[in-house]
PDB file of C-alpha atoms in Angstrom:
ATOM      1  CA  MET A   1      89.018-143.049 -28.940  1.00 59.00           C
ATOM      2  CA  MET A   2      87.505-139.615 -29.324  1.00 76.00           C
ATOM      3  CA  TYR A   3      88.813-138.947 -32.835  1.00 92.00           C
ATOM      4  CA  ASN A   4      87.191-140.328 -35.956  1.00 92.00           C
ATOM      5  CA  ILE A   5      88.999-143.402 -37.212  1.00 93.00           C
ATOM      6  CA  PRO A   6      88.228-144.372 -40.830  1.00 95.00           C
ATOM      7  CA  ASP A   7      87.130-147.993 -41.319  1.00 95.00           C
ATOM      8  CA  ASP A   8      90.300-148.989 -43.167  1.00 95.00           C
ATOM      9  CA  LEU A   9      92.463-147.616 -40.354  1.00 96.00           C
ATOM     10  CA  HIS A  10      90.221-149.232 -37.753  1.00 95.00           C
ATOM     11  CA  SER A  11      90.918-152.578 -39.470  1.00 97.00           C
ATOM     12  CA  ILE A  12      94.669-151.940 -39.299  1.00 97.00           C
ATOM     13  CA  PHE A  13      94.506-151.086 -35.583  1.00 96.00           C
ATOM     14  CA  SER A  14      92.321-154.150 -34.949  1.00 96.00           C
ATOM     15  CA  LYS A  15      94.750-156.592 -36.539  1.00 96.00           C
ATOM     16  CA  ALA A  16      98.043-155.033 -35.456  1.00 97.00           C
ATOM     17  CA  CYS A  17      97.494-153.020 -32.267  1.00 97.00           C
ATOM     18  CA  ASN A  18      94.351-153.787 -30.293  1.00 96.00           C
ATOM     19  CA  ASP A  19      95.421-157.052 -28.675  1.00 95.00           C
ATOM     20  CA  CYS A  20      97.995-155.153 -26.597  1.00 96.00           C
ATOM     21  CA  HIS A  21      96.744-151.566 -26.774  1.00 97.00           C
ATOM     22  CA  SER A  22      93.003-151.757 -26.077  1.00 96.00           C
ATOM     23  CA  ASN A  23      90.506-153.402 -23.756  1.00 96.00           C
ATOM     24  CA  ASN A  24      89.620-155.768 -26.612  1.00 94.00           C
ATOM     25  CA  THR A  25      92.401-158.313 -26.269  1.00 95.00           C
ATOM     26  CA  ARG A  26      91.764-161.602 -28.051  1.00 92.00           C
ATOM     27  CA  TYR A  27      93.618-164.259 -26.092  1.00 91.00           C
ATOM     28  CA  PRO A  28      94.818-167.211 -28.184  1.00 89.00           C
ATOM     29  CA  TRP A  29      94.483-170.753 -26.863  1.00 91.00           C
ATOM     30  CA  TYR A  30      98.151-170.875 -25.842  1.00 90.00           C
ATOM     31  CA  ALA A  31      97.651-167.920 -23.483  1.00 91.00           C
ATOM     32  CA  TYR A  32      96.313-170.412 -20.946  1.00 94.00           C
ATOM     33  CA  ILE A  33      99.474-172.539 -20.917  1.00 94.00           C
ATOM     34  CA  GLN A  34     102.130-171.446 -18.453  1.00 95.00           C
ATOM     35  CA  PRO A  35     104.728-169.975 -18.570  1.00 95.00           C
ATOM     36  CA  VAL A  36     103.692-168.662 -22.018  1.00 91.00           C
ATOM     37  CA  GLY A  37     100.552-167.128 -20.514  1.00 92.00           C
ATOM     38  CA  TRP A  38     102.545-165.161 -17.947  1.00 95.00           C
ATOM     39  CA  TRP A  39     104.900-163.810 -20.597  1.00 93.00           C
ATOM     40  CA  LEU A  40     101.992-162.917 -22.879  1.00 92.00           C
ATOM     41  CA  ASN A  41     100.039-161.267 -20.075  1.00 93.00           C
ATOM     42  CA  ASN A  42     103.102-159.229 -19.119  1.00 94.00           C
ATOM     43  CA  ASP A  43     103.414-157.910 -22.696  1.00 93.00           C
ATOM     44  CA  ILE A  44      99.713-157.068 -22.816  1.00 95.00           C
ATOM     45  CA  THR A  45      99.715-155.339 -19.426  1.00 96.00           C
ATOM     46  CA  GLU A  46     102.797-153.314 -20.359  1.00 97.00           C
ATOM     47  CA  GLY A  47     101.296-152.429 -23.734  1.00 96.00           C
ATOM     48  CA  LYS A  48      98.080-151.140 -22.157  1.00 97.00           C
ATOM     49  CA  GLN A  49     100.060-149.105 -19.625  1.00 97.00           C
ATOM     50  CA  LYS A  50     101.951-147.393 -22.438  1.00 97.00           C
ATOM     51  CA  LEU A  51      98.940-146.855 -24.730  1.00 97.00           C
ATOM     52  CA  ASN A  52      95.340-147.929 -24.453  1.00 97.00           C
ATOM     53  CA  PHE A  53      93.118-146.791 -27.310  1.00 96.00           C
ATOM     54  CA  ASN A  54      90.013-147.279 -25.132  1.00 95.00           C
ATOM     55  CA  GLU A  55      91.422-144.862 -22.558  1.00 95.00           C
ATOM     56  CA  PHE A  56      92.936-142.417 -25.064  1.00 96.00           C
ATOM     57  CA  GLY A  57      90.200-139.795 -24.633  1.00 94.00           C
ATOM     58  CA  LYS A  58      90.912-139.679 -20.895  1.00 96.00           C
ATOM     59  CA  TYR A  59      94.575-138.783 -21.464  1.00 96.00           C
ATOM     60  CA  SER A  60      95.629-135.166 -21.119  1.00 96.00           C
ATOM     61  CA  ILE A  61      95.871-133.297 -24.413  1.00 96.00           C
ATOM     62  CA  ALA A  62      99.665-133.264 -24.040  1.00 97.00           C
ATOM     63  CA  LYS A  63      99.743-137.037 -23.563  1.00 97.00           C
ATOM     64  CA  GLN A  64      97.446-137.602 -26.557  1.00 97.00           C
ATOM     65  CA  TYR A  65      99.660-135.369 -28.686  1.00 97.00           C
ATOM     66  CA  LYS A  66     102.803-137.227 -27.572  1.00 97.00           C
ATOM     67  CA  LYS A  67     101.267-140.696 -27.984  1.00 97.00           C
ATOM     68  CA  LEU A  68     100.292-139.922 -31.581  1.00 97.00           C
ATOM     69  CA  ASP A  69     103.917-138.992 -32.250  1.00 97.00           C
ATOM     70  CA  ASP A  70     105.045-142.209 -30.510  1.00 97.00           C
ATOM     71  CA  ILE A  71     102.726-144.282 -32.732  1.00 97.00           C
ATOM     72  CA  ILE A  72     104.335-142.755 -35.817  1.00 97.00           C
ATOM     73  CA  ASP A  73     107.857-143.206 -34.500  1.00 97.00           C
ATOM     74  CA  GLU A  74     107.472-146.795 -33.335  1.00 96.00           C
ATOM     75  CA  SER A  75     105.660-147.887 -36.492  1.00 95.00           C
ATOM     76  CA  LYS A  76     108.194-146.145 -38.714  1.00 94.00           C
ATOM     77  CA  HIS A  77     111.122-147.878 -37.008  1.00 94.00           C
ATOM     78  CA  GLY A  78     109.443-151.288 -36.952  1.00 93.00           C
ATOM     79  CA  ASP A  79     109.210-151.402 -33.156  1.00 95.00           C
ATOM     80  CA  MET A  80     105.453-151.907 -33.288  1.00 95.00           C
ATOM     81  CA  PRO A  81     103.845-154.289 -33.540  1.00 95.00           C
ATOM     82  CA  LEU A  82     106.355-156.357 -31.611  1.00 93.00           C
ATOM     83  CA  LYS A  83     108.295-158.880 -33.662  1.00 93.00           C
ATOM     84  CA  SER A  84     107.329-161.566 -31.141  1.00 90.00           C
ATOM     85  CA  TYR A  85     103.675-160.791 -31.917  1.00 92.00           C
ATOM     86  CA  THR A  86     104.028-160.776 -35.693  1.00 93.00           C
ATOM     87  CA  LEU A  87     105.883-164.104 -35.637  1.00 91.00           C
ATOM     88  CA  ILE A  88     102.611-165.808 -34.821  1.00 89.00           C
ATOM     89  CA  HIS A  89     100.154-163.154 -36.022  1.00 92.00           C
ATOM     90  CA  THR A  90     101.603-162.704 -39.494  1.00 94.00           C
ATOM     91  CA  ASP A  91      98.589-160.665 -40.602  1.00 94.00           C
ATOM     92  CA  ALA A  92      99.606-158.009 -38.034  1.00 95.00           C
ATOM     93  CA  ARG A  93     102.723-157.104 -40.006  1.00 96.00           C
ATOM     94  CA  LEU A  94     102.238-153.597 -41.316  1.00 97.00           C
ATOM     95  CA  THR A  95     102.725-152.919 -44.997  1.00 96.00           C
ATOM     96  CA  ASP A  96     104.250-149.619 -46.113  1.00 96.00           C
ATOM     97  CA  ALA A  97     100.802-148.508 -47.307  1.00 97.00           C
ATOM     98  CA  GLU A  98      99.267-149.312 -43.907  1.00 97.00           C
ATOM     99  CA  LYS A  99     102.035-147.413 -42.145  1.00 97.00           C
ATOM    100  CA  GLU A 100     101.391-144.412 -44.386  1.00 97.00           C
ATOM    101  CA  LYS A 101      97.699-144.486 -43.429  1.00 97.00           C
ATOM    102  CA  ILE A 102      98.654-144.568 -39.754  1.00 97.00           C
ATOM    103  CA  PHE A 103     101.131-141.703 -40.185  1.00 97.00           C
ATOM    104  CA  ALA A 104      98.638-139.573 -42.112  1.00 97.00           C
ATOM    105  CA  TRP A 105      95.884-140.105 -39.547  1.00 97.00           C
ATOM    106  CA  CYS A 106      98.175-139.430 -36.569  1.00 97.00           C
ATOM    107  CA  ASN A 107      99.526-136.286 -38.228  1.00 98.00           C
ATOM    108  CA  ASN A 108      95.985-135.093 -39.035  1.00 97.00           C
ATOM    109  CA  VAL A 109      94.865-135.576 -35.439  1.00 97.00           C
ATOM    110  CA  ARG A 110      98.041-133.880 -34.169  1.00 97.00           C
ATOM    111  CA  SER A 111      97.324-130.924 -36.488  1.00 97.00           C
ATOM    112  CA  PHE A 112      93.746-130.758 -35.194  1.00 96.00           C
ATOM    113  CA  ILE A 113      94.975-130.778 -31.583  1.00 96.00           C
ATOM    114  CA  LYS A 114      97.640-128.172 -32.331  1.00 96.00           C
ATOM    115  CA  ALA A 115      95.066-125.861 -33.946  1.00 96.00           C
ATOM    116  CA  LYS A 116      92.540-126.264 -31.129  1.00 95.00           C
ATOM    117  CA  TYR A 117      94.709-126.011 -28.010  1.00 94.00           C
ATOM    118  CA  PRO A 118      97.331-123.513 -26.813  1.00 94.00           C
ATOM    119  CA  ALA A 119     100.941-124.517 -27.464  1.00 93.00           C
ATOM    120  CA  ASP A 120     101.787-124.852 -23.763  1.00 91.00           C
ATOM    121  CA  SER A 121      99.014-127.443 -23.326  1.00 92.00           C
ATOM    122  CA  LEU A 122     100.821-129.746 -25.786  1.00 93.00           C
ATOM    123  CA  LEU A 123     103.890-130.110 -23.581  1.00 92.00           C
ATOM    124  CA  LEU A 124     104.091-133.001 -21.172  1.00 88.00           C
ATOM    125  CA  LYS A 125     104.980-131.891 -17.687  1.00 81.00           C
ATOM    126  CA  LYS A 126     108.076-133.571 -16.336  1.00 74.00           C
ATOM    127  CA  GLU A 127     107.345-135.735 -13.367  1.00 62.00           C
ATOM    128  CA  SER A 128     109.172-134.441 -10.366  1.00 52.00           C
ATOM    129  CA  SER A 129     111.270-136.914  -8.478  1.00 54.00           C
ATOM    130  CA  PRO A 130     110.524-137.474  -4.806  1.00 60.00           C
ATOM    131  CA  GLN A 131     112.353-135.201  -2.373  1.00 60.00           C
ATOM    132  CA  ARG A 132     115.031-136.906  -0.334  1.00 55.00           C
TER     133      ARG A 132
END
């Protein structure tokens, strides 16, 4: 990640996000028992495809800007971390105070990006569909 993350926020990301959204996945013992392992690996692979904090600095500015908004939205609505994850990893459940720290940080980084880059660079380009 190319933006400064305070230690308290880093702890929140470590416990609630990094197993599925970084290259620092900690696999529990049951990840090696099938079919649980396949299901778990699918969630992790999908999570990294959607957002990988280790790859965040390589994203376009528009994608970074959008992903920060997505983090706020999904945390606010309780979509992240996944309920299936917090069933076992109860410490990954986000408190309201932790969510507020995430929102504040994401909004601060979005403000920094918005101030530094032209407005048109913050818009994701729509992927064109293949010609038939």
